Amino acid sequence: MARNKFDIDEELESPFDIRHFRRALVYIRKQKTPMLVAFALSTLSAGIALSAPLIIQHVIDVTIPAKDKGALVFWSAMTLATIVVSVILATIRSRIMTRVGQDIIFDIRTDLFKHLQELPFQYYDDRPQGKILIRVVNYVNAVSDVLSNGIINFILEILNLVFIAIFMFAVDVKLSLVILGGLPIFLAIMLLLKTKQRRAWQAVSNKSSNMNAYLQESISGIRVTQIFTREDRNEGIFTKLAANYRKAWMRAMYFNHLVPFTVDNLATLVMTAIFFVGLVAFGPAEATFGVILAMSAYASRFWQPILNLSNIYNSFINSVAYLERIFETLDEPVTVSDVKDAVQLPAIRGRVTFDNVTFAYDPGVNVLENLNFDIKPGESIALVGPTGAGKTTVVNLISRFYNVTGGAILVDGHDISQVTLKSLRSQMGIMLQDSFIFSGTILDNIRYGKLDATEEEVIAAAKAVCADDFIREFERGYLTEVNERGSKLSQGQRQLISFARTLLADPRILILDEATSSIDARTERLLQKGLNELLKGRTSFIIAHRLSTVKNCDRILYVADKGIAESGSHDELIAQRGRYYKLYTAQKMEA
């Protein structure tokens, strides 16, 4: 559970290797046609640009000594033309690759979101939301350029080096060898920096993830922060996290800047060597001034691709840390999913059987052990007991939000692990303890689980749970826009809207987890009248701490000691004078 803290770095569970990059090629191949076009344009542009030094050499060694003004104008126009054409081709290529980069971002982000929606509750139990969000947004943005422009630029710069080398050796072999003399030094430095760079950018990834996790947590809990005047303390925590990020970033940038620093200095040394060798060692007899100028231009052009390659390499090293995180998320196993030969669950009547069920969130720590009960279709079942006993766990298992550790859960005799999740959950209405409201209209929120529901059906569901009156008090009624988590609504209003959303689906099995916990006593009494009608013919599981709300259930299961400690109707359990009796009596006295 260490990863569930904002101040703990997430260690990668497998080291990066080339297979990660090969996986990224899946997204690149989808864009191969526009990338090939962009590559062709880049190659043509580079070839045209490389002709400029040859024109300069010819002008200095031939045209100017001959005092041929017409030829000088012609070659000047040709030089200008090479620049204009190169710029035009580069602009077209840039537009193509901008679109390619955004398409790659779209594909990766879509795959991530789809996978995140399929991951089990356990995944979200173990991680702060901020550490998940940063992977979908920031990390995908960080790798897009490397996976689009980076690939083309890498190949292009290699070709540039080859073309430049050909042009250089065509002009002067000895001076070309001088230019190549700096390469061994550059390669040695790059090898020394490679591992340190990767580790430095992994640290940046960790610190960024930690800061993002705390920021998200702080925003979500801002009301609690201000109630308990924790602003100064929280600012101190965030400042420390931001300082750690800044330190990691500065270290990573230190290694990044060493590469262009090395290239610039090597390029300067090589340029100096060209003039020294050409003018002093060889002399005008072996190297004309035009040749030396042309070679110096090629030297500059030769080291520019190397600088570009080093920047691409830097970007690749930076992106490696993000690719690792992205693929780590995509590799998270979907432990709760349809088995290979899963079948459609037919229309159910609502019989639910727990057959020797054992369950543990963490290995070896059982929450439920050898749990057995059989619920008949249409029965209303109350789950009561102390906090943490496993009441919510029972209903989560019926919905198959988690897989059982042992035993089986049957619905109408069908093992729910062998049926498709959609066919199971589509016949269940589940209202969890957290009444989550999505941004949008109240109408959209109630219709969330049944998109084809008519407005009349939505209103009928709202009336049944006593939500219609307060909804109509809003200026726009059911078309009232609400914010994420329903911040404009009271907790009770949010629960009533969630209740209407659940009931609209017309489920055969209804699960209500603390459904009336934030509703006042008057509204609860009104709601109970509607519920009594709605529960008819449905198997229902109701979790409630206020025992007055479950007195009329067909059966009450007292969950304790990793199983069912007591079972019976309200009157039967009161007569037993056991745990339920003590709990009920204590609540009555408090009231």
XYZ file of C-alpha atoms in Angstrom:
591
model
C 0.000 0.000 0.000
C 3.058 2.300 0.005
C 2.191 3.536 -3.475
C -1.033 4.945 -2.014
C 0.881 7.871 -0.506
C 1.723 11.123 -2.221
C 5.202 11.244 -0.659
C 6.315 7.776 -1.757
C 7.997 7.320 -5.124
C 6.496 4.655 -7.345
C 9.160 2.132 -8.220
C 8.959 0.658 -11.691
C 8.153 -3.031 -11.501
C 10.207 -3.899 -14.592
C 13.228 -2.182 -16.170
C 12.912 -0.478 -19.520
C 14.061 -2.371 -22.573
C 13.670 -2.007 -26.305
C 10.384 -3.929 -26.168
C 8.730 -0.852 -24.688
C 9.746 1.146 -27.724
C 8.608 -1.618 -30.086
C 5.209 -1.457 -28.400
C 5.126 2.264 -29.116
C 5.674 1.481 -32.800
C 2.102 0.137 -32.879
C 0.868 3.722 -32.618
C 3.452 4.959 -35.121
C 2.482 2.403 -37.787
C -1.057 3.770 -37.823
C 0.416 7.045 -39.109
C 2.893 5.552 -41.588
C 1.414 7.181 -44.714
C 1.615 10.830 -43.561
C 4.961 10.098 -41.894
C 6.387 8.745 -45.167
C 5.166 11.861 -46.981
C 6.784 14.061 -44.321
C 9.979 12.042 -44.560
C 10.098 12.450 -48.336
C 9.600 16.199 -48.002
C 12.330 16.393 -45.352
C 14.762 14.403 -47.491
C 14.115 16.602 -50.518
C 14.512 19.755 -48.419
C 17.797 18.530 -46.933
C 19.194 17.566 -50.349
C 18.388 21.005 -51.777
C 19.897 22.772 -48.771
C 23.158 20.790 -49.040
C 23.815 22.176 -52.515
C 24.381 25.682 -51.087
C 28.029 25.157 -49.932
C 28.933 23.767 -53.381
C 27.489 26.907 -54.986
C 29.528 29.054 -52.553
C 32.728 27.139 -53.403
C 32.122 27.541 -57.132
C 31.388 31.261 -56.794
C 34.536 31.947 -54.721
C 36.935 29.776 -56.731
C 35.532 30.295 -60.250
C 32.872 32.985 -60.686
C 34.503 35.803 -58.683
C 38.049 35.320 -60.099
C 36.505 35.316 -63.596
C 34.549 38.511 -62.764
C 31.460 37.000 -64.360
C 28.649 39.248 -63.109
C 25.912 37.357 -64.914
C 26.993 34.060 -63.392
C 27.210 35.726 -59.962
C 23.597 36.919 -60.233
C 22.503 33.482 -61.433
C 24.207 31.606 -58.576
C 22.903 34.132 -56.040
C 19.380 33.514 -57.326
C 19.965 29.753 -57.099
C 21.143 30.091 -53.483
C 18.022 32.116 -52.613
C 15.863 29.524 -54.370
C 17.352 26.688 -52.300
C 16.501 28.590 -49.118
C 12.915 29.392 -50.193
C 12.164 25.859 -51.391
C 13.652 24.337 -48.223
C 11.497 26.614 -46.026
C 8.318 25.773 -47.960
C 8.951 22.027 -47.789
C 9.814 22.262 -44.080
C 6.574 24.167 -43.381
C 4.423 21.560 -45.134
C 6.250 18.791 -43.300
C 5.765 20.573 -39.963
C 2.005 20.795 -40.480
C 1.783 17.114 -41.371
C 3.772 16.049 -38.301
C 1.758 18.284 -35.976
C -1.351 16.362 -36.976
C 0.469 13.024 -36.698
C 1.630 13.882 -33.174
C -1.897 14.769 -32.079
C -3.277 11.563 -33.615
C -0.728 9.518 -31.674
C -1.679 11.339 -28.463
C -5.341 10.603 -29.187
C -4.714 6.868 -29.731
C -2.571 6.372 -26.625
C -4.856 8.425 -24.402
C -7.946 6.590 -25.669
C -6.340 3.200 -24.974
C -5.351 4.335 -21.484
C -8.827 5.612 -20.656
C -10.475 2.457 -21.991
C -8.144 0.298 -19.894
C -8.646 2.408 -16.775
C -12.404 1.939 -17.035
C -11.942 -1.836 -17.047
C -9.545 -2.026 -14.106
C -11.028 -3.361 -10.848
C -11.801 -1.327 -7.743
C -8.639 -2.752 -6.167
C -6.450 -0.743 -8.563
C -8.056 2.527 -7.470
C -7.997 1.490 -3.814
C -4.196 1.256 -4.030
C -3.371 4.551 -5.777
C -4.053 8.266 -5.379
C -6.138 9.621 -8.240
C -3.509 12.244 -9.027
C -0.921 9.582 -9.857
C -3.351 8.049 -12.318
C -4.411 11.331 -13.953
C -0.851 12.476 -14.643
C -0.229 9.379 -16.751
C -3.220 10.007 -18.992
C -2.538 13.727 -19.476
C 1.053 14.839 -18.822
C 2.967 11.671 -19.672
C 1.150 11.101 -22.972
C 1.857 14.703 -23.983
C 5.520 14.195 -23.115
C 6.033 11.197 -25.436
C 4.015 12.350 -28.450
C 6.765 14.384 -30.133
C 9.337 11.616 -29.765
C 6.959 9.066 -31.285
C 6.146 11.309 -34.250
C 8.788 13.912 -35.119
C 11.468 12.052 -33.206
C 11.363 8.980 -35.444
C 11.436 10.930 -38.708
C 14.041 13.385 -37.461
C 16.261 10.550 -36.289
C 16.237 8.855 -39.701
C 16.532 12.203 -41.471
C 19.531 13.326 -39.444
C 21.273 10.010 -40.101
C 20.694 10.530 -43.828
C 21.876 14.117 -43.474
C 25.116 12.877 -41.978
C 25.563 10.414 -44.837
C 24.837 13.062 -47.489
C 27.097 15.612 -45.801
C 29.880 13.041 -45.556
C 29.519 12.280 -49.274
C 29.661 15.988 -50.158
C 32.626 16.535 -47.789
C 34.707 13.706 -49.177
C 33.870 14.835 -52.697
C 35.388 18.231 -51.891
C 38.427 17.209 -49.773
C 39.260 13.851 -48.188
C 41.908 15.037 -45.697
C 39.839 17.863 -44.259
C 36.881 15.462 -44.045
C 38.946 13.190 -41.802
C 39.697 16.202 -39.591
C 35.967 16.834 -39.216
C 35.313 13.189 -38.288
C 38.076 13.249 -35.648
C 35.749 14.589 -32.937
C 33.225 11.730 -33.189
C 34.975 9.194 -30.869
C 35.104 11.782 -28.062
C 31.407 12.588 -28.501
C 30.342 8.914 -28.464
C 32.365 8.216 -25.318
C 30.678 11.103 -23.466
C 27.214 9.978 -24.586
C 27.802 6.457 -23.277
C 28.837 7.855 -19.902
C 25.709 10.009 -19.635
C 23.098 7.496 -20.842
C 22.325 5.681 -17.548
C 22.536 8.817 -15.425
C 20.129 10.644 -17.712
C 17.528 7.886 -17.565
C 17.672 7.715 -13.770
C 17.458 11.490 -13.513
C 14.302 11.603 -15.631
C 12.761 8.722 -13.711
C 13.251 10.841 -10.592
C 11.505 13.778 -12.319
C 8.621 11.456 -13.202
C 8.343 10.294 -9.578
C 8.427 13.769 -8.061
C 5.939 15.109 -10.623
C 3.580 12.226 -9.849
C 3.857 12.854 -6.092
C 3.163 16.565 -6.455
C 0.202 15.956 -8.740
C -1.255 13.384 -6.324
C -1.088 15.780 -3.375
C -2.497 18.647 -5.451
C -5.501 16.545 -6.510
C -6.061 15.358 -2.933
C -5.835 18.903 -1.594
C -8.355 20.271 -4.110
C -10.802 17.436 -3.405
C -10.519 18.032 0.340
C -10.403 21.842 0.307
C -13.513 22.178 2.491
C -12.020 19.999 5.211
C -8.735 21.912 4.935
C -10.436 25.248 5.530
C -12.668 23.901 8.307
C -9.620 22.741 10.270
C -7.444 25.727 9.192
C -4.788 23.424 7.730
C -3.767 25.874 4.987
C -0.298 26.659 6.414
C 0.490 23.017 7.137
C -0.645 21.899 3.682
C 1.325 24.708 2.058
C 4.427 23.416 3.813
C 3.835 19.879 2.526
C 3.261 21.104 -1.030
C 6.320 23.358 -0.865
C 8.455 20.366 0.103
C 7.046 18.274 -2.752
C 7.574 21.154 -5.208
C 11.138 21.598 -3.957
C 11.836 17.899 -4.491
C 10.484 18.200 -8.031
C 12.605 21.283 -8.700
C 15.721 19.514 -7.423
C 15.062 16.452 -9.589
C 14.333 18.647 -12.624
C 17.543 20.686 -12.197
C 19.607 17.499 -11.970
C 17.979 16.103 -15.112
C 18.543 19.379 -16.993
C 22.180 19.373 -15.895
C 22.721 16.105 -17.764
C 20.629 17.348 -20.698
C 22.750 20.460 -21.132
C 26.001 18.534 -21.024
C 25.238 17.089 -24.463
C 24.828 20.330 -26.495
C 27.707 21.806 -24.468
C 29.908 18.931 -25.623
C 28.738 19.195 -29.236
C 29.228 22.970 -29.404
C 32.766 22.772 -28.054
C 33.711 19.868 -30.279
C 32.295 21.722 -33.296
C 34.363 24.802 -32.395
C 37.530 22.707 -32.035
C 36.882 21.013 -35.384
C 36.298 24.354 -37.139
C 39.569 25.658 -35.680
C 41.342 22.501 -36.815
C 40.026 22.915 -40.383
C 41.421 26.422 -40.717
C 44.687 25.434 -39.042
C 45.210 22.338 -41.183
C 43.929 23.926 -44.397
C 45.820 27.226 -44.163
C 48.935 26.241 -42.181
C 49.591 22.512 -42.611
C 48.444 22.116 -46.233
C 48.696 25.611 -47.622
C 47.000 27.159 -50.690
C 48.544 24.585 -52.989
C 46.478 21.738 -51.490
C 43.426 23.628 -50.213
C 42.074 26.767 -51.847
C 40.249 29.343 -49.787
C 36.990 28.308 -51.461
C 37.595 24.689 -50.443
C 38.309 25.709 -46.833
C 35.132 27.838 -46.694
C 33.070 25.014 -48.184
C 34.524 22.494 -45.732
C 33.924 24.838 -42.796
C 30.297 25.137 -43.935
C 30.028 21.355 -44.167
C 31.688 21.008 -40.755
C 29.025 23.282 -39.300
C 26.352 21.283 -41.096
C 27.940 17.987 -40.027
C 27.855 18.804 -36.346
C 24.370 20.279 -36.537
C 22.782 16.851 -37.258
C 24.880 15.412 -34.453
C 23.548 18.110 -32.127
C 20.037 17.360 -33.396
C 20.594 13.627 -32.867
C 21.813 14.303 -29.353
C 18.680 16.384 -28.687
C 16.529 13.576 -30.092
C 18.445 11.188 -27.864
C 17.829 13.487 -24.900
C 14.126 13.598 -25.710
C 14.061 9.833 -26.043
C 15.758 9.365 -22.668
C 13.322 11.846 -21.127
C 10.361 10.061 -22.699
C 11.556 6.619 -21.669
C 10.505 7.306 -18.083
C 7.054 8.373 -19.263
C 6.685 5.451 -21.688
C 7.502 3.098 -18.843
C 4.722 4.603 -16.720
C 2.225 4.521 -19.587
C 2.912 0.883 -20.435
C 2.980 -0.040 -16.754
C -0.599 1.262 -16.560
C -1.637 -0.536 -19.743
C -0.085 -3.738 -18.343
C -2.125 -3.595 -15.142
C -4.153 -6.817 -15.204
C -7.918 -6.556 -15.521
C -8.559 -9.104 -12.777
C -12.326 -8.654 -12.876
C -13.308 -9.396 -16.462
C -15.247 -11.821 -18.605
C -13.699 -15.280 -18.618
C -12.878 -16.849 -21.970
C -16.160 -18.739 -22.368
C -18.393 -16.336 -20.428
C -22.087 -16.625 -21.242
C -24.884 -14.081 -21.232
C -26.860 -14.134 -18.000
C -30.497 -14.606 -19.025
C -33.301 -12.541 -17.552
C -33.189 -13.283 -13.830
C -35.774 -13.656 -11.103
C -33.340 -12.555 -8.382
C -32.265 -15.561 -6.338
C -28.828 -14.953 -4.769
C -26.746 -17.693 -3.164
C -23.414 -17.407 -1.353
C -21.781 -20.844 -1.423
C -18.905 -21.064 1.070
C -17.557 -17.646 0.007
C -14.212 -16.397 1.296
C -12.764 -13.006 0.384
C -9.653 -10.966 1.200
C -8.601 -7.525 -0.054
C -5.018 -8.299 0.918
C -3.637 -11.858 0.668
C -3.971 -13.774 3.917
C -6.251 -11.226 5.603
C -9.777 -12.550 5.121
C -12.706 -10.176 5.468
C -15.230 -12.967 4.914
C -14.749 -16.673 5.554
C -16.921 -19.581 4.409
C -19.991 -17.357 4.084
C -23.242 -19.153 3.204
C -26.756 -17.815 2.669
C -29.577 -18.175 0.166
C -31.877 -15.282 -0.772
C -35.158 -16.000 -2.529
C -36.405 -13.885 -5.459
C -38.194 -10.755 -4.270
C -36.839 -10.895 -0.690
C -35.669 -7.686 0.946
C -32.491 -8.258 2.933
C -30.944 -5.866 5.421
C -27.217 -6.075 6.166
C -26.376 -4.628 9.560
C -23.469 -4.854 11.930
C -20.425 -2.954 13.186
C -18.355 -0.713 10.907
C -15.772 -2.661 8.934
C -17.491 -6.012 9.403
C -17.917 -6.545 5.636
C -21.440 -5.347 4.773
C -20.363 -3.301 1.759
C -17.989 -6.075 0.783
C -20.936 -8.491 0.506
C -22.820 -6.266 -1.961
C -19.629 -5.473 -3.886
C -19.110 -9.199 -4.373
C -22.687 -9.666 -5.615
C -21.988 -6.950 -8.199
C -18.648 -8.631 -8.915
C -16.601 -5.535 -8.356
C -14.097 -7.953 -6.818
C -13.455 -11.640 -7.438
C -14.076 -13.982 -4.522
C -11.008 -15.634 -3.004
C -12.863 -18.891 -2.507
C -16.320 -20.398 -2.991
C -18.919 -19.121 -5.455
C -21.759 -16.622 -5.761
C -24.798 -17.774 -7.730
C -27.601 -15.705 -9.254
C -30.540 -17.895 -10.254
C -28.126 -20.821 -10.130
C -25.582 -19.175 -12.463
C -22.037 -18.711 -11.133
C -21.489 -14.975 -11.649
C -17.792 -15.561 -12.411
C -18.867 -17.424 -15.564
C -21.269 -14.824 -16.994
C -20.485 -11.543 -18.737
C -20.190 -8.511 -16.498
C -22.521 -6.470 -18.689
C -25.315 -9.055 -18.565
C -24.925 -9.281 -14.766
C -24.704 -5.595 -13.876
C -27.337 -4.508 -16.392
C -29.904 -6.398 -14.287
C -28.747 -4.823 -11.041
C -29.404 -1.420 -9.568
C -26.586 -0.300 -7.326
C -26.466 2.816 -5.209
C -23.151 3.011 -3.427
C -22.431 4.969 -0.278
C -20.740 7.738 -2.302
C -23.501 9.536 -4.205
C -21.437 10.654 -7.170
C -22.940 13.328 -9.397
C -21.426 14.014 -12.824
C -21.139 17.428 -14.420
C -24.156 18.047 -16.664
C -27.893 18.413 -16.145
C -29.954 16.703 -13.461
C -31.825 14.964 -16.284
C -28.566 13.548 -17.670
C -27.505 12.344 -14.222
C -30.731 10.434 -13.612
C -30.592 9.013 -17.138
C -26.909 8.044 -16.783
C -27.554 4.290 -16.544
C -30.409 4.198 -19.083
C -29.671 6.532 -21.956
C -32.842 5.670 -23.861
C -35.148 6.616 -20.975
C -37.810 9.179 -21.837
C -38.219 12.396 -19.894
C -41.493 11.040 -18.498
C -39.693 7.947 -17.165
C -37.033 10.134 -15.562
C -39.670 12.281 -13.853
C -41.550 9.191 -12.667
C -38.398 7.811 -11.057
C -37.683 11.164 -9.407
C -41.254 11.358 -8.046
C -40.983 7.841 -6.634
C -37.969 8.826 -4.530
C -39.355 12.266 -3.561
C -36.802 14.156 -5.671
C -39.267 15.799 -8.058
C -40.342 18.581 -5.683
C -36.870 20.000 -4.987
C -35.784 19.579 -8.642
C -38.713 21.690 -9.841
C -37.737 24.428 -7.398
C -34.657 25.122 -9.522
C -35.160 27.737 -12.237
C -34.482 25.252 -15.043
C -35.860 22.192 -13.260
C -34.501 18.943 -14.704
C -32.299 20.912 -17.112
C -30.419 22.546 -14.239
C -26.664 22.254 -14.750
C -24.755 20.773 -11.798
C -21.008 20.682 -11.235
C -18.801 17.649 -10.837
C -19.688 15.847 -7.576
C -22.827 18.002 -7.369
C -21.282 20.824 -5.369
C -24.424 22.970 -5.898
C -26.598 20.306 -4.273
C -26.955 19.235 -0.674
C -25.810 15.760 0.288
C -29.421 14.681 0.680
C -30.326 16.013 -2.772
C -27.374 14.196 -4.295
C -28.502 10.949 -2.710
C -32.068 11.353 -3.967
C -30.831 11.968 -7.527
C -28.584 8.907 -7.256
C -31.563 6.925 -5.975
C -33.670 7.996 -8.971
C -30.799 7.042 -11.292
C -30.620 3.566 -9.766
C -34.366 2.944 -9.792
C -34.789 4.157 -13.373
C -32.851 1.123 -14.599
C -35.700 -1.103 -13.317
C -33.315 -3.744 -11.890
C -34.198 -7.239 -10.706
C -31.645 -6.976 -7.892
C -31.485 -3.682 -6.018
C -28.536 -2.752 -3.801
C -28.757 0.264 -1.512
C -25.657 1.055 0.487
C -26.540 3.682 3.112
C -29.048 5.075 0.616
C -30.863 7.241 3.144
C -27.952 8.229 5.387
C -28.067 11.934 4.424
C -31.835 12.348 4.135
C -33.775 14.009 6.907
C -36.361 11.994 8.849
C -39.372 13.632 7.135
C -38.055 12.965 3.620
C -37.056 9.474 4.661
C -40.622 8.695 5.707
C -41.929 9.945 2.359
C -39.238 8.026 0.513
C -40.068 4.845 2.370
C -43.601 4.893 0.930
C -42.227 4.921 -2.605
C -39.616 2.326 -1.767
C -42.170 -0.117 -0.443
C -43.788 -0.148 -3.877
C -40.541 -0.172 -5.819
C -39.055 -3.054 -3.818
C -41.985 -5.320 -4.637
C -40.911 -8.157 -6.914
C -37.231 -7.216 -6.625
C -34.523 -8.857 -4.586
C -33.043 -6.056 -2.536
C -30.013 -5.684 -0.288
C -30.125 -2.694 2.025
C -27.224 -1.543 4.169
C -28.207 0.939 6.857
C -26.809 2.022 10.193
C -30.175 3.439 11.239
C -31.995 0.210 12.080
C -35.390 1.933 12.007
C -35.114 1.944 8.203
C -34.751 -1.850 7.899
C -37.354 -3.076 10.402
C -39.723 -4.073 7.618
C -37.192 -6.101 5.626
C -38.025 -9.787 5.125
C -34.732 -10.802 6.648
C -31.935 -9.108 8.540
C -28.370 -10.449 8.354
C -26.059 -9.337 11.147
C -22.557 -9.347 9.641
C -19.723 -9.909 12.117
C -16.720 -12.170 12.748
C -16.139 -12.684 8.991
C -19.593 -14.106 8.439
C -23.281 -13.972 9.379
C -23.558 -13.920 13.159
C -27.368 -13.700 13.250
C -30.181 -14.027 10.719
C -33.919 -13.502 10.918
C -36.720 -10.956 10.812
C -36.709 -7.931 13.084
C -39.096 -9.547 15.549
C -37.171 -12.836 15.554
C -33.831 -11.139 16.255
C -35.320 -8.968 18.974
C -36.701 -12.110 20.597
C -33.244 -13.728 20.510
C -31.854 -10.795 22.537
C -28.476 -11.183 20.818
C -26.209 -8.728 19.002
C -28.951 -7.201 16.879
C -31.107 -6.687 19.950
C -28.248 -4.868 21.731
C -27.535 -2.688 18.721
C -31.202 -1.828 18.177
C -31.768 -1.084 21.881
C -28.677 1.153 22.008
C -29.892 3.167 18.988
C -33.352 3.535 20.485
C -31.905 4.885 23.702
C -29.753 7.394 21.778
C -32.818 8.567 19.883
